[in-house]
Every structure is written in structure tokens, then in C-alpha cells.
mmCIF file of C-alpha atoms in Angstrom:
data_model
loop_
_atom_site.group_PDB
_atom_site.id
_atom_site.type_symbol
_atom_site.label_atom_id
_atom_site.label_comp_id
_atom_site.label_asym_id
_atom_site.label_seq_id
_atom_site.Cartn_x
_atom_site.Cartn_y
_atom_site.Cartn_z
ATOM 1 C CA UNK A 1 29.112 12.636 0.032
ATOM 2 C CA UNK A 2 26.729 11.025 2.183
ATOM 3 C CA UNK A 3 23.714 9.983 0.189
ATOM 4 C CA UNK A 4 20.650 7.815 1.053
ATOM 5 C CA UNK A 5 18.447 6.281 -1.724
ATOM 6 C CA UNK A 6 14.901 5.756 -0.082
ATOM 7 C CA UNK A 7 12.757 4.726 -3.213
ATOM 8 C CA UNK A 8 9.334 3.586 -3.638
ATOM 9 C CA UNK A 9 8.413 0.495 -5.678
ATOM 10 C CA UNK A 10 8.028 1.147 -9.354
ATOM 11 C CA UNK A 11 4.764 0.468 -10.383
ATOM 12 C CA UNK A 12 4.851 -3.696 -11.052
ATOM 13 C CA UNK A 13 8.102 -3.669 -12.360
ATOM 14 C CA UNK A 14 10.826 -3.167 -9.177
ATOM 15 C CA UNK A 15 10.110 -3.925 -5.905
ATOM 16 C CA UNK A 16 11.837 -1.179 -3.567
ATOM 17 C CA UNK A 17 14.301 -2.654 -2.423
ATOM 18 C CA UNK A 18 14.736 -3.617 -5.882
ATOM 19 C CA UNK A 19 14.944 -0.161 -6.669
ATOM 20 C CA UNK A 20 16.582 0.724 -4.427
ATOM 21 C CA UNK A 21 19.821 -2.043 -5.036
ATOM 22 C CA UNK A 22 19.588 -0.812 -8.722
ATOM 23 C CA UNK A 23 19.995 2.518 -8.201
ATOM 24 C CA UNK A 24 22.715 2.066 -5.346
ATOM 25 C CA UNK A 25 24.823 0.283 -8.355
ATOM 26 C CA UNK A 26 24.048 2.709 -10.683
ATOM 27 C CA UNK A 27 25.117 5.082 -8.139
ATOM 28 C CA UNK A 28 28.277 3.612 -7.151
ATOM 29 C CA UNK A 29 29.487 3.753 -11.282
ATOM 30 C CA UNK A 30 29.257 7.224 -11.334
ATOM 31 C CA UNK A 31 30.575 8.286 -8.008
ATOM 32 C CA UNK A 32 32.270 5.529 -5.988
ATOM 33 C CA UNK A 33 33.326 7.448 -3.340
ATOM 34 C CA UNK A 34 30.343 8.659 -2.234
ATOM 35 C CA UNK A 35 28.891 6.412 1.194
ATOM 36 C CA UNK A 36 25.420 4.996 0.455
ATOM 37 C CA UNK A 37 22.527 3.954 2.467
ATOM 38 C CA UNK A 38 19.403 1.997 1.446
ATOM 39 C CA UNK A 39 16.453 2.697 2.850
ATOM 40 C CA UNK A 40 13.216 1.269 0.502
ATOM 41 C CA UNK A 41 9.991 2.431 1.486
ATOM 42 C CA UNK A 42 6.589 1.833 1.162
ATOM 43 C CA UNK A 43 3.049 3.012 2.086
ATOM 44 C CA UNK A 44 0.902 0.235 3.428
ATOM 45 C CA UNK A 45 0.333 -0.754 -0.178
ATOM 46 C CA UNK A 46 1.994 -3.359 -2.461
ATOM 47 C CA UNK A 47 5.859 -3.979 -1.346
ATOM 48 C CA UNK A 48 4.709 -3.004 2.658
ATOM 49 C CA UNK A 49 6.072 -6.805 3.558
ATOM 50 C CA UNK A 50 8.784 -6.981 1.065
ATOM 51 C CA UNK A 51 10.338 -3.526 2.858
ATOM 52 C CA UNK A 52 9.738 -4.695 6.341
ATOM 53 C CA UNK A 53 11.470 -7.453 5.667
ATOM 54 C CA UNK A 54 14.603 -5.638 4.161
ATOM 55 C CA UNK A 55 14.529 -3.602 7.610
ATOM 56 C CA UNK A 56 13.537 -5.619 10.379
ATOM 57 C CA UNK A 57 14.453 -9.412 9.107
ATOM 58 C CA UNK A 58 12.444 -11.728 11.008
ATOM 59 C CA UNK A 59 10.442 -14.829 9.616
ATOM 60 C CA UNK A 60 8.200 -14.703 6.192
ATOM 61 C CA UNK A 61 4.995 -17.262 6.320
ATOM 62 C CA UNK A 62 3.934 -18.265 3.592
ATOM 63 C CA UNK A 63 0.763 -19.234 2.714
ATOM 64 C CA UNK A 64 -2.479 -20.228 0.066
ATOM 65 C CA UNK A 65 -5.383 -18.004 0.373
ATOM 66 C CA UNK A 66 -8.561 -17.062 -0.684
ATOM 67 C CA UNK A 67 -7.651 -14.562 -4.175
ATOM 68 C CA UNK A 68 -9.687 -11.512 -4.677
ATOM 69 C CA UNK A 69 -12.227 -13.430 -6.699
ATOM 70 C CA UNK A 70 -11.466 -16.941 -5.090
ATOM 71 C CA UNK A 71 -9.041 -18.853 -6.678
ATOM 72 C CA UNK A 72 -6.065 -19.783 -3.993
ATOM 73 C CA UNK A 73 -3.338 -17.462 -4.100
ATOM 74 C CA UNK A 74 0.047 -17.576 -2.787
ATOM 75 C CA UNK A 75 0.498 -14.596 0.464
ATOM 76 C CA UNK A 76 3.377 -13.586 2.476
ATOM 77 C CA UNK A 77 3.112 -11.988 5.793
ATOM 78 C CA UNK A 78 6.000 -11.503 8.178
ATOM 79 C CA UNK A 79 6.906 -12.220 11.453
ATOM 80 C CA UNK A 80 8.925 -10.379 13.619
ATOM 81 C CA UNK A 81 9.266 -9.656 17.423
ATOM 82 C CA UNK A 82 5.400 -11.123 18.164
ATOM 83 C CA UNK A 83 4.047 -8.836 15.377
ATOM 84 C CA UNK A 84 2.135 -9.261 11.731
ATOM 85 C CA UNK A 85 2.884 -7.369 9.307
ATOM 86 C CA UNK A 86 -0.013 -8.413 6.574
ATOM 87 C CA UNK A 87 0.107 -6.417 3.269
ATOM 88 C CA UNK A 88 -3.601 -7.064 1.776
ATOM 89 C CA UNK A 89 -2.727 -6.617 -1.700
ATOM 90 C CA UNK A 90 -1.407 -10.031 -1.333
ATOM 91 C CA UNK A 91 -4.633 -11.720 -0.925
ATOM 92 C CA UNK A 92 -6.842 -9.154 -2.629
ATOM 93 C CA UNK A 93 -4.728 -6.958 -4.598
ATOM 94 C CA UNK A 94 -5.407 -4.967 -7.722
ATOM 95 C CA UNK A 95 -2.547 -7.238 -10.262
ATOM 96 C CA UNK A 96 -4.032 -10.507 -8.956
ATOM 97 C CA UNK A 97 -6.436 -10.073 -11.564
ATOM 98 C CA UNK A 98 -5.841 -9.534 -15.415
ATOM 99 C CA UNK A 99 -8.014 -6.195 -16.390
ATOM 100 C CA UNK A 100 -10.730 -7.381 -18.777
ATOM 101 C CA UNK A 101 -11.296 -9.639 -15.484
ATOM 102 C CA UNK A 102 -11.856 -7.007 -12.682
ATOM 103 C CA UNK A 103 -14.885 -7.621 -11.137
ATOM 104 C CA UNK A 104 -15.387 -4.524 -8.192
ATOM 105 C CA UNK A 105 -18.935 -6.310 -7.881
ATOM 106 C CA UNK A 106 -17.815 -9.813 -6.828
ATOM 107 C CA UNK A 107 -13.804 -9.249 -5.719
ATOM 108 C CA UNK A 108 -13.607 -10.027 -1.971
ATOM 109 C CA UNK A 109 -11.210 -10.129 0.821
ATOM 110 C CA UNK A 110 -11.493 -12.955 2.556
ATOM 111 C CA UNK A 111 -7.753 -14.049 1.640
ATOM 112 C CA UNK A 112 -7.145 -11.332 4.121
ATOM 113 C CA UNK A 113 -9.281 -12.896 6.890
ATOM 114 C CA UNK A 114 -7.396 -15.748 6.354
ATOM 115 C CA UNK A 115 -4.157 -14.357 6.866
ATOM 116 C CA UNK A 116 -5.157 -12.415 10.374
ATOM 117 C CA UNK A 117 -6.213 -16.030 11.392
ATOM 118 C CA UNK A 118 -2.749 -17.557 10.646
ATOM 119 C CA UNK A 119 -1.433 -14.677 12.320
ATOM 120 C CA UNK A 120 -3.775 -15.914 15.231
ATOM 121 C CA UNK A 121 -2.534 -19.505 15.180
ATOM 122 C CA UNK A 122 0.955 -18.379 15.561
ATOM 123 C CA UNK A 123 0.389 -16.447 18.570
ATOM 124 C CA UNK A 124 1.677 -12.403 17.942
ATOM 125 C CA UNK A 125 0.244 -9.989 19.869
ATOM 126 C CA UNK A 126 -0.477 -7.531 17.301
ATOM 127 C CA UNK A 127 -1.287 -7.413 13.822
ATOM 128 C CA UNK A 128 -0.809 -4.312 11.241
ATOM 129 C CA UNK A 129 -2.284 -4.658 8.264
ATOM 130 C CA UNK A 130 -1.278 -2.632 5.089
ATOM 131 C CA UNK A 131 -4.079 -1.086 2.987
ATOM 132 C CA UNK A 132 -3.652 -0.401 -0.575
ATOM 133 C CA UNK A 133 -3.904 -1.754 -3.889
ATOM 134 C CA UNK A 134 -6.870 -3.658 -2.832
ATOM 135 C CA UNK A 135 -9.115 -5.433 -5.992
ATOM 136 C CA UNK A 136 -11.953 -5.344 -3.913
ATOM 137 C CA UNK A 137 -14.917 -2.914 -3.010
ATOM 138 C CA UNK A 138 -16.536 -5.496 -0.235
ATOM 139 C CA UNK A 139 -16.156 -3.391 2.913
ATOM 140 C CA UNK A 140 -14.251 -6.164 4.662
ATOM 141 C CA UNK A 141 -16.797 -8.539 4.587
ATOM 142 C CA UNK A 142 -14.994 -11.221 3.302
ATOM 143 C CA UNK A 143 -12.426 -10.408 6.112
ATOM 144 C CA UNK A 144 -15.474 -10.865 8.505
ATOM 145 C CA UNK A 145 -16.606 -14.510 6.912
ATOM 146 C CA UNK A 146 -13.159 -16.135 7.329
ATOM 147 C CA UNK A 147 -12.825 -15.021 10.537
ATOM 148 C CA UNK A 148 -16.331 -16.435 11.874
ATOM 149 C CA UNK A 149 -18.652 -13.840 11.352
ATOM 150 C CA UNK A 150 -20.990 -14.222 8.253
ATOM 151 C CA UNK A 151 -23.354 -12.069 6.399
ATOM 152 C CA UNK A 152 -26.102 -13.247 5.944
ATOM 153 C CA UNK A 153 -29.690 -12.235 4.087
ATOM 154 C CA UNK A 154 -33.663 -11.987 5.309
ATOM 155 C CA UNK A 155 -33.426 -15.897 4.658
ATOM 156 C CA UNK A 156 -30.880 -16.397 6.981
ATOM 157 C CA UNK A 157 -28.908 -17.551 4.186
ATOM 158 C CA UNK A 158 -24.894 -16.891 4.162
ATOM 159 C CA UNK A 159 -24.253 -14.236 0.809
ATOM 160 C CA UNK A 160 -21.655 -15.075 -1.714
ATOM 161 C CA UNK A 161 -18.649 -12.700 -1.121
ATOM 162 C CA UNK A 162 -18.165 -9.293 -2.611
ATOM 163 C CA UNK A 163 -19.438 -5.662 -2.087
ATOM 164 C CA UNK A 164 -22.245 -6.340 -4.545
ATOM 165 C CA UNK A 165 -24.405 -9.284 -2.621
ATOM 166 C CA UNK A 166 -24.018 -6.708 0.456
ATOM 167 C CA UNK A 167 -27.120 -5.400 -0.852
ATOM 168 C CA UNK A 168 -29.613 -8.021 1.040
ATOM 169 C CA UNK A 169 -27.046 -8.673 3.907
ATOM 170 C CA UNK A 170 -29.743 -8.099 7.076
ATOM 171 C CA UNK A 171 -27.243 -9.589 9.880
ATOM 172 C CA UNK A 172 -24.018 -11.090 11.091
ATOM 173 C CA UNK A 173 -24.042 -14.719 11.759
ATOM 174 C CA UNK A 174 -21.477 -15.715 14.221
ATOM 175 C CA UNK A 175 -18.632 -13.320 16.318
ATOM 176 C CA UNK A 176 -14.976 -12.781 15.087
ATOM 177 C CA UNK A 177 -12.813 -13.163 18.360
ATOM 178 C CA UNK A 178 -8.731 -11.513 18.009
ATOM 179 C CA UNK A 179 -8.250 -12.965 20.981
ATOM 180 C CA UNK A 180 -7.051 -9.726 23.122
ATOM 181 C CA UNK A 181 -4.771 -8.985 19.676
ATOM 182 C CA UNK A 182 -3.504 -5.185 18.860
ATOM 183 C CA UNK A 183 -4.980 -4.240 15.668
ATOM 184 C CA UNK A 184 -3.375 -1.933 13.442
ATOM 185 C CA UNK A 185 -4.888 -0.811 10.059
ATOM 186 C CA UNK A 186 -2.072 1.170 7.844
ATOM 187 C CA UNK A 187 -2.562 3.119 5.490
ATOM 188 C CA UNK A 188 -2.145 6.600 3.522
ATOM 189 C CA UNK A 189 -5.553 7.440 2.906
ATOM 190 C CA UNK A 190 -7.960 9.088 4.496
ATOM 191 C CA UNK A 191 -11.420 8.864 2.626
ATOM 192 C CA UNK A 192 -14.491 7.540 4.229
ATOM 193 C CA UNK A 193 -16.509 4.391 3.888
ATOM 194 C CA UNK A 194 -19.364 6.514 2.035
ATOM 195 C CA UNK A 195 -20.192 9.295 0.035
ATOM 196 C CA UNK A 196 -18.153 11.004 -3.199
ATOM 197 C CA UNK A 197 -14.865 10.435 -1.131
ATOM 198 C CA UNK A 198 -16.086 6.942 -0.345
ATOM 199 C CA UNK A 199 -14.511 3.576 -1.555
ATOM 200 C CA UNK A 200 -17.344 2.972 -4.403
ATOM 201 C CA UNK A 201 -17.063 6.142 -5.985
ATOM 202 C CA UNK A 202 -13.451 7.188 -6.019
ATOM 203 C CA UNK A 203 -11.665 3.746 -6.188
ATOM 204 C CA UNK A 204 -14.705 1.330 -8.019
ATOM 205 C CA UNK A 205 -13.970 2.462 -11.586
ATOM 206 C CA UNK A 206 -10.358 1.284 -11.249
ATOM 207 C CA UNK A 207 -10.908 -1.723 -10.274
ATOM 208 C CA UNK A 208 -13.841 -2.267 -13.037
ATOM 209 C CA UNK A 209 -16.787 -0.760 -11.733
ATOM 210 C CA UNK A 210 -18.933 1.370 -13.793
ATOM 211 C CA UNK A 211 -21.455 3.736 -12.796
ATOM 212 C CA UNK A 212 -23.887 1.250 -12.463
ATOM 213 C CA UNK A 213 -21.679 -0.674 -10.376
ATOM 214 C CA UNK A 214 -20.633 1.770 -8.543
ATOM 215 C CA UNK A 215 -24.500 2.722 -7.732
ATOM 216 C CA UNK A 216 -24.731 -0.515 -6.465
ATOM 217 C CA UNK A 217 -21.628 -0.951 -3.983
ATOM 218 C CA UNK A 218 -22.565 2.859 -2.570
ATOM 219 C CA UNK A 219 -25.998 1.026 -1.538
ATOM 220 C CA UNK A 220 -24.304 -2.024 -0.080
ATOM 221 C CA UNK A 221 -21.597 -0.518 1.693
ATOM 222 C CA UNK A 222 -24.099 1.800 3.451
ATOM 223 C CA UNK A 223 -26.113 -1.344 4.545
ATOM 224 C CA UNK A 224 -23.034 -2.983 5.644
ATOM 225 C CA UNK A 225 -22.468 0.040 7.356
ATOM 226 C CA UNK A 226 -24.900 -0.703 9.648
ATOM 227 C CA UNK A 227 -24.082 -3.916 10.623
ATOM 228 C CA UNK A 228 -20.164 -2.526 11.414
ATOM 229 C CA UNK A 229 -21.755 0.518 13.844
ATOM 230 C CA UNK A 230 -23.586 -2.832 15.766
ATOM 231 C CA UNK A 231 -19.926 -4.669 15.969
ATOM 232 C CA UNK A 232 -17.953 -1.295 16.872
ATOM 233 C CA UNK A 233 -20.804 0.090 18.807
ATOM 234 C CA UNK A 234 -20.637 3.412 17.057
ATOM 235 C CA UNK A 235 -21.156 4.967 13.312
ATOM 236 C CA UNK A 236 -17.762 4.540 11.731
ATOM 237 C CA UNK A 237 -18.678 5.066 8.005
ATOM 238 C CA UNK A 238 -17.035 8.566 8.503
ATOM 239 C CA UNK A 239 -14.277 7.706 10.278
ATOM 240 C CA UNK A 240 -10.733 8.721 8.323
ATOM 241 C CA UNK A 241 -9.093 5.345 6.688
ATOM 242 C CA UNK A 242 -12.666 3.659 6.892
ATOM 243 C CA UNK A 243 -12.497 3.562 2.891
ATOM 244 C CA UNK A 244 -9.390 2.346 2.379
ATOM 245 C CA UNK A 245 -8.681 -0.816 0.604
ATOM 246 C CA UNK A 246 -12.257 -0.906 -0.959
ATOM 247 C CA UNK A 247 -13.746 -0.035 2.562
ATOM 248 C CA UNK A 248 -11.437 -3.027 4.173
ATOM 249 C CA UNK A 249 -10.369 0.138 6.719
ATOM 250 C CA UNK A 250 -13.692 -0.195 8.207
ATOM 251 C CA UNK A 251 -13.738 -3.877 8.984
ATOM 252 C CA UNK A 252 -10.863 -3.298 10.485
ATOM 253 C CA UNK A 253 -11.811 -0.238 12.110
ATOM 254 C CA UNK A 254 -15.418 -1.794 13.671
ATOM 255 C CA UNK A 255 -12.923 -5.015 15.277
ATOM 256 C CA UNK A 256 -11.107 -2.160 16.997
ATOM 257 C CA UNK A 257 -8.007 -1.221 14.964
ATOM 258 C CA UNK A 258 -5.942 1.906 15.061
ATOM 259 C CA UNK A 259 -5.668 3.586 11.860
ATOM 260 C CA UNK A 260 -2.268 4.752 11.459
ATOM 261 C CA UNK A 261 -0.176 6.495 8.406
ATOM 262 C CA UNK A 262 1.378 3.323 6.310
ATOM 263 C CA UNK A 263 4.316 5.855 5.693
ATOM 264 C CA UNK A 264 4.350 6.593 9.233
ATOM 265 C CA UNK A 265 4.723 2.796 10.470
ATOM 266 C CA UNK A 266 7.577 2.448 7.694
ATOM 267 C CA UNK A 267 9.193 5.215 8.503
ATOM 268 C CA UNK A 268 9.466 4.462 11.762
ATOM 269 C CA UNK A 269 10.707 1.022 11.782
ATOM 270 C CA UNK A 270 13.300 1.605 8.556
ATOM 271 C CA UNK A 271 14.330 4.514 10.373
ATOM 272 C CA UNK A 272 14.316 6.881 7.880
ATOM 273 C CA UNK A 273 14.394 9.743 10.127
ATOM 274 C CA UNK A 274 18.069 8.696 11.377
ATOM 275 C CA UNK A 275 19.107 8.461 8.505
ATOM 276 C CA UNK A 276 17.668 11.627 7.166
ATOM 277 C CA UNK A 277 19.490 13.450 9.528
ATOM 278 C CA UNK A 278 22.823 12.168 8.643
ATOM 279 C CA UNK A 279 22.352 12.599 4.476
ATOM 280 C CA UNK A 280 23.908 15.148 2.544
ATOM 281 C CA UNK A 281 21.748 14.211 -0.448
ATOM 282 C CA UNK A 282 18.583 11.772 -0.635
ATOM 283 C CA UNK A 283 17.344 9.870 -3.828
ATOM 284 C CA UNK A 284 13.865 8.662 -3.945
ATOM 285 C CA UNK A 285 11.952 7.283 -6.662
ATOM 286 C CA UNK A 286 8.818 5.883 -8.117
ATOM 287 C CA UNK A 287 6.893 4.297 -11.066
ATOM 288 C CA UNK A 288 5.581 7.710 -11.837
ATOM 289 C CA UNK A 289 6.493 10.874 -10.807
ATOM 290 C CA UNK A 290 2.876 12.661 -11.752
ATOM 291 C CA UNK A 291 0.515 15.085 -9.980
ATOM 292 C CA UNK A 292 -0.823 12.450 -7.683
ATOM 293 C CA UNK A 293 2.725 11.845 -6.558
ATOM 294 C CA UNK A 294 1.995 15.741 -5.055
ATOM 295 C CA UNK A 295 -0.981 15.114 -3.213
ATOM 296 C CA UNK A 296 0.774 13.305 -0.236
ATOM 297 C CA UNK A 297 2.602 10.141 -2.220
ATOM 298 C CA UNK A 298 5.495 8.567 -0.554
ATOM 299 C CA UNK A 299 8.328 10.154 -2.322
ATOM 300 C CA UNK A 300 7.212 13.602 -1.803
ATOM 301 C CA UNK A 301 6.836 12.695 1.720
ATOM 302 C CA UNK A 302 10.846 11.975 1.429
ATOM 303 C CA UNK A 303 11.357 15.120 -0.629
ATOM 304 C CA UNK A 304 9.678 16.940 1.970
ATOM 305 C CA UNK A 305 11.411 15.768 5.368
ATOM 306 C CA UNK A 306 14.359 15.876 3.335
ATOM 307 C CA UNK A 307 13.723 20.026 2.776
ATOM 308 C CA UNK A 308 12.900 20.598 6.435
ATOM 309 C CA UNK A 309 16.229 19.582 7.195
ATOM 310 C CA UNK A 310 18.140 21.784 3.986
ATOM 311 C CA UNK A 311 18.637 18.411 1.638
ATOM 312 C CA UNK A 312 18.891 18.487 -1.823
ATOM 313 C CA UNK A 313 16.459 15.653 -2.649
ATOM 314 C CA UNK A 314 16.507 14.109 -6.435
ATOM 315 C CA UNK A 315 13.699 11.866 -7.839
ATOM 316 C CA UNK A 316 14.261 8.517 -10.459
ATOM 317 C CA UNK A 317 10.890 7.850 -11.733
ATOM 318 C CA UNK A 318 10.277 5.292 -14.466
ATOM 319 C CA UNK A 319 7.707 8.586 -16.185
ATOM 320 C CA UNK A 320 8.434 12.339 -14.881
ATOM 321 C CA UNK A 321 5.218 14.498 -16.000
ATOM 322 C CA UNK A 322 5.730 16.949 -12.838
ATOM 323 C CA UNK A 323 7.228 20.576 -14.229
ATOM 324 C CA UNK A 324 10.061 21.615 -12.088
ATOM 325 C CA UNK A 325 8.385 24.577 -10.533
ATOM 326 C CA UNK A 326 5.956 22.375 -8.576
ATOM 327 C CA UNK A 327 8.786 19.883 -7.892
ATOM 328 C CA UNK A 328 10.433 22.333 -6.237
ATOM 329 C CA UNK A 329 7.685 23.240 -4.095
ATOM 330 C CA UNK A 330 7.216 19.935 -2.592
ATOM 331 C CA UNK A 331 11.019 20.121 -2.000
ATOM 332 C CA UNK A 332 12.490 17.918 -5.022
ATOM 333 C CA UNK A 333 15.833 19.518 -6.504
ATOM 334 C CA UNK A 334 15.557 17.627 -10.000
ATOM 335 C CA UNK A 335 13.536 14.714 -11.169
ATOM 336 C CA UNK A 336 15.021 12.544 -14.001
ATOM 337 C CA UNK A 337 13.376 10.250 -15.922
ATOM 338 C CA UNK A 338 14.305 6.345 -16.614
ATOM 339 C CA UNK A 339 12.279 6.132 -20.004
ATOM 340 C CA UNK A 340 13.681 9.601 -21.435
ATOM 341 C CA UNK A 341 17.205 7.980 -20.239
ATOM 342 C CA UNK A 342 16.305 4.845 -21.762
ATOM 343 C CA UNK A 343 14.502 6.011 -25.154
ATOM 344 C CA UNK A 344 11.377 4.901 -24.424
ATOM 345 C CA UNK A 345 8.849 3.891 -21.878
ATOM 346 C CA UNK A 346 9.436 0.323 -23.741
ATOM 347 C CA UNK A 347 12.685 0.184 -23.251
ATOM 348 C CA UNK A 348 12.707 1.101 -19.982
ATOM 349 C CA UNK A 349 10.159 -1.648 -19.070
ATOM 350 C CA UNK A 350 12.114 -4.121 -20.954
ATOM 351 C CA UNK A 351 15.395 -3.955 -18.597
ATOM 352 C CA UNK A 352 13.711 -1.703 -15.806
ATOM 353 C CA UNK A 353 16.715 -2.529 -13.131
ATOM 354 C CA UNK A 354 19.425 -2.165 -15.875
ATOM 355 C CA UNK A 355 17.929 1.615 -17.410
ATOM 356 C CA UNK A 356 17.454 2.544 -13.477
ATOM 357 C CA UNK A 357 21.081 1.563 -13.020
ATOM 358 C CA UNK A 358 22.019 3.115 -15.751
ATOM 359 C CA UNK A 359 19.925 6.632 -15.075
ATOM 360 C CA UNK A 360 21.426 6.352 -11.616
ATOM 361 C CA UNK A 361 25.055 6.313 -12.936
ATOM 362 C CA UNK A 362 24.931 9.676 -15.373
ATOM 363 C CA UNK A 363 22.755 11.544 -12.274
ATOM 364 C CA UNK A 364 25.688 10.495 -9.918
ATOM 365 C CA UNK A 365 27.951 11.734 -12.693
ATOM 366 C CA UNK A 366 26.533 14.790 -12.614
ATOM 367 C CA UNK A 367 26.467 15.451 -8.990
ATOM 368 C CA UNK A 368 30.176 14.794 -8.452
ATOM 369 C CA UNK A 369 30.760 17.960 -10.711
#
């Protein structure tokens, strides 16, 4: 049997193609005649670089940035055929800090900033920039002030970084130049700047804001708002992706980007689609297989091209809280869980390659019957 294994990353444990290597093995002890192909995927959020890389090869810079509340970080971005692929949870994501730290108030993104200019010094054409897993609720203002363009209050006095100080920002102080450079912003949501389906109100609280805080990056983000419109030329606040990443998306957006689907971008350059076509059975997998995974998450993505084209599709999820009659509907055959395999959600965190491989080996089992 032809089978591809296309997995997500797990949740801070496996990378995908981490995942995706552990459950090939697992695979190959249970049914070794079966022909394999990896495929890891990801969404524009953490793991967008490290799956690139597994597809398209190419050349990883590294470099110390600007963390999500200042302290230098180390980032990856790769390079490959005169394009960036930055993922911005490297400079400002969500597990750079501890969480009696998060600070949705302060967190900025000008590690990101800094990236697009190394990106710039090396001389690509274009740059795509994953959004997702972002720390930050700044609106891309830190993005702006490494770049060259500062915020700035009535005293003409630059603002410390982060969404909150947005509050008194009254101008931009200085022009961001990209220097003729294709700008792609990727990601998977589509929630505006603003608004109950902005970035303050539905992403703040997980990243540490509470309603007050909240409160208070809804009225900064609206006045940054209107010093994006006078960069872009037009309102964006309501534009689709504008929220994403803690309103990063509209930085991005106002400097001229594309918004495009991070699962789109991936599955186009993994080609996933090929190798859709040519499976007799796909494998996916996540961290958790919950009811957000239905609401337009990678793997049901998968499980869903895999149904238009009559394949079974199975999921390996580290948790599996999804009932089988709405699996089915967004085209999974059977979900399996690593810690009910394992024992525990402990003991499946304690050797999460190792339980995945060993999940993957009774599920192959299984299917050769």
C-alpha cells in the first residue's frame, strides 16, 4: 500500500518532520511492505521554516534578534532560490517566554523587523513571512522600528515597543524602504486588526492579557490603525489576515504584502497535492486532535483533500477529544491517540517520538489486516 504521512508539529514536543520520521518508523514495524512518503506540514506558524527546509533544501541563516520582550534570541530563516521564508514565532513567538512572564502589553516584534532586514542585506527578491504563534499584540510596530520607521508620541519622542505604549503614538518617524521586494504575509487566519474578531480580544488573553489589557491594546491598535491607512494609503484594519500574529498581518499588509493561506504556500511547495493523488492511505497528525482542529486546522485540511479524492485518511494526535461522528465529517477514517497508547498524557510527553513510533506500529498492524 501506498501511504503518505503528512503530519503537523505536535504541540512543543515534535517538530513535523519529527513527526513525521517517527511515525514513518513506527510505520515501517508494523507493515514493511507498505511504500511511504513524508510529507510534514505546517501552517505559517511554528515549524513553517523547519518544513520548508525538509522540502525545498536551500541555505538556513542564522541569526540573534530582538526576543518578544527584548532579550536577543537565536532565529532561523531560510534561503532558497532568491526567496525568505521568515517564520515570526522565531523572533516573537508564544514559547519564547515562560507563562507567569507573558506580557501582551509590552511583547514586541521587532526581532521580526530584523530578520526582513537580513533578508534585505542578502539580496532575495521576495520575502514570505509565516504568521502564527506570535507573543505579541503590537500591530507590527516593532516590525516598523527596526526597519526605519518609528512611532513616535505628541513629544516627538520614539515609544518603547509593544501594543500597549501604542496608545500616545501620534506619527511615524522615518520610511521603511523593501527595496522593490515581494512581500508575502502567510497565514491561516483570517480575523481583522479590530473589533471582537480582532487581535486584542481573541488572541490577548493567551498570551497574558486580561480584560484590562485587552481594553487597552483594542485602543492602541485602533490608533495605530491610523497611522498604517497613511503608509498603505487605505483603511486596512478590516482587511482578512490584518490580525494575525497579534495584528503583525497588518504591518505587513500597509508595506504592501499579499496575504496568502500558510497551508496554501506549504502545500504548494511540499507538493502535497502530487502526492495526494498517488496515496492509497494518508496519515496526518497533531498535538491535539480537538474541536479547533475542525474549524479549518491543518490536518483536517489533509483529511479533507484526502476525501475529495476517496482516501481513507487516519489521524495520530498526542490527545484525541474529537467523537468519531464529527471526524468523519471532516473526512478522518479513525483518530488514535498517542497518550491512550502510551498510558498517559505523561508518558507520552516523556518519550513523545518513541510512544508516536510505537502508536504508529499497532495502527499499521491493524491496517495490514
Amino acid at each position: 500500500m501506498r501511504v503518505l504521512i503528512a503530519p503537523d508539529c505536535f504541540g512543543g514536543t515534535l517538530t513535523a518532520p519529527e513527526a513525521a520520521a517517527a511515525i514513518a518508523a513506527g510505520w515501517r514495524g508494523g507493515a514493511p511492505e507498505d511504500e511511504l512518503t513524508l510529507c510534514p506540514l505546517a501552517d505559517g506558524g511554528p515549524g513553517f521554516v523547519d518544513v520548508l527546509y525538509s522540502a525545498l533544501g536551500g541555505h538556513l541563516r542564522h541569526r540573534s534578534v530582538s526576543g518578544p520582550l527584548g532579550a536577543f534570541t537565536d532565529a532561523v530563516w531560510l534561503e532558497h532560490d532568491g526567496t525568505a521564508y521568515i517564520e515570526c514565532a522565531q523572533a516573537c513567538g508564544l514559547t519564547l517566554v515562560p507563562k507567569d512572564e507573558r506580557d501582551a502589553v509590552g511583547a514586541h516584534t521587532m526581532g521580526v523587523g530584523e530578520m526582513i532586514r537580513h533578508a534585505l542585506d542578502s539580496g532575495v527578491h521576495t520575502i514570505v513571512v509565516g504568521l502564527g504563534g506570535s507573543g505579541s499584540t503590537d500591530g507590527g510596530s516593532g516590525l516598523f522600528h527596526a526597519l526605519g520607521a518609528i512611532p513616535v508620541g505628541e513629544d516627538g519622542e520614539p515609544l518603547p515597543p509593544g501594543g500597549g505604549p501604542l496608545i500616545d503614538a501620534t506619527r511615524l518617524v522615518g520610511d521603511v524602504d523593501l527595496r522593490g521586494v515581494k512581500l508575502i504575509a502567510a497565514s491561516d487566519v483570517e480575523n481583522p486588526l479590530l473589533g471582537k474578531e480582532g487581535a486584542a480580544r481573541v488572541f490577548g488573553p493567551q498570551k497574558g492579557a486580561d480584560d484590562l489589557a485587552v481594553r487597552r491594546l483594542e485602543r492602541s491598535l485602533t490608533r495605530w490603525a491610523d497611522l498604517l491607512g497613511g503608509v498603505a494609503g487605505r483603511d486596512i484594519r478590516n482587511e482578512p489576515g490584518a490580525g494575525a500574529a497579534g495584528g503583525l498581518g497588518a504591518a505587513l499588509i500597509a508595506l504592501g504584502a499579499t496575504v496568502e493561506s500558510g497551508a496554501g504556500v506549504v502545500r504548494r511547495l511540499t507538493g502535497l497535492d502530487k502526492a495526494l493523488d498517488q496515496a492509497q492511505l494518508v496519515v496526518t497528525g497533531e498535538g491535539s486532535f480537538d474541536f479547533q482542529s475542525l474549524r479549518g486546522k491543518l490536518v483536517t485540511r489533509v483529511s479533507g483533500a484526502a476525501s475529495e479524492r476517496g482516501v481513507p485518511c487516519l489521524v495520530l494526535a498526542g490527545q484525541v477529544s474529537v467523537g468519531r461522528r464529527r471526524a468523519a465529517s471532516a473526512g478522518v477514517k479513525q483518530a488514535y491517540a498517542v497518550a491512550e497508547h502510551a498510558g498517559s498524557a505523561e508518558a507520552s510527553l516523556a518519550d513523545p517520538a518513541g510512544t508516536l513510533t510505537r502508536l504508529a506500529t499497532q495502527v499499521a498492524g491493524q491496517w495490514r489486516q
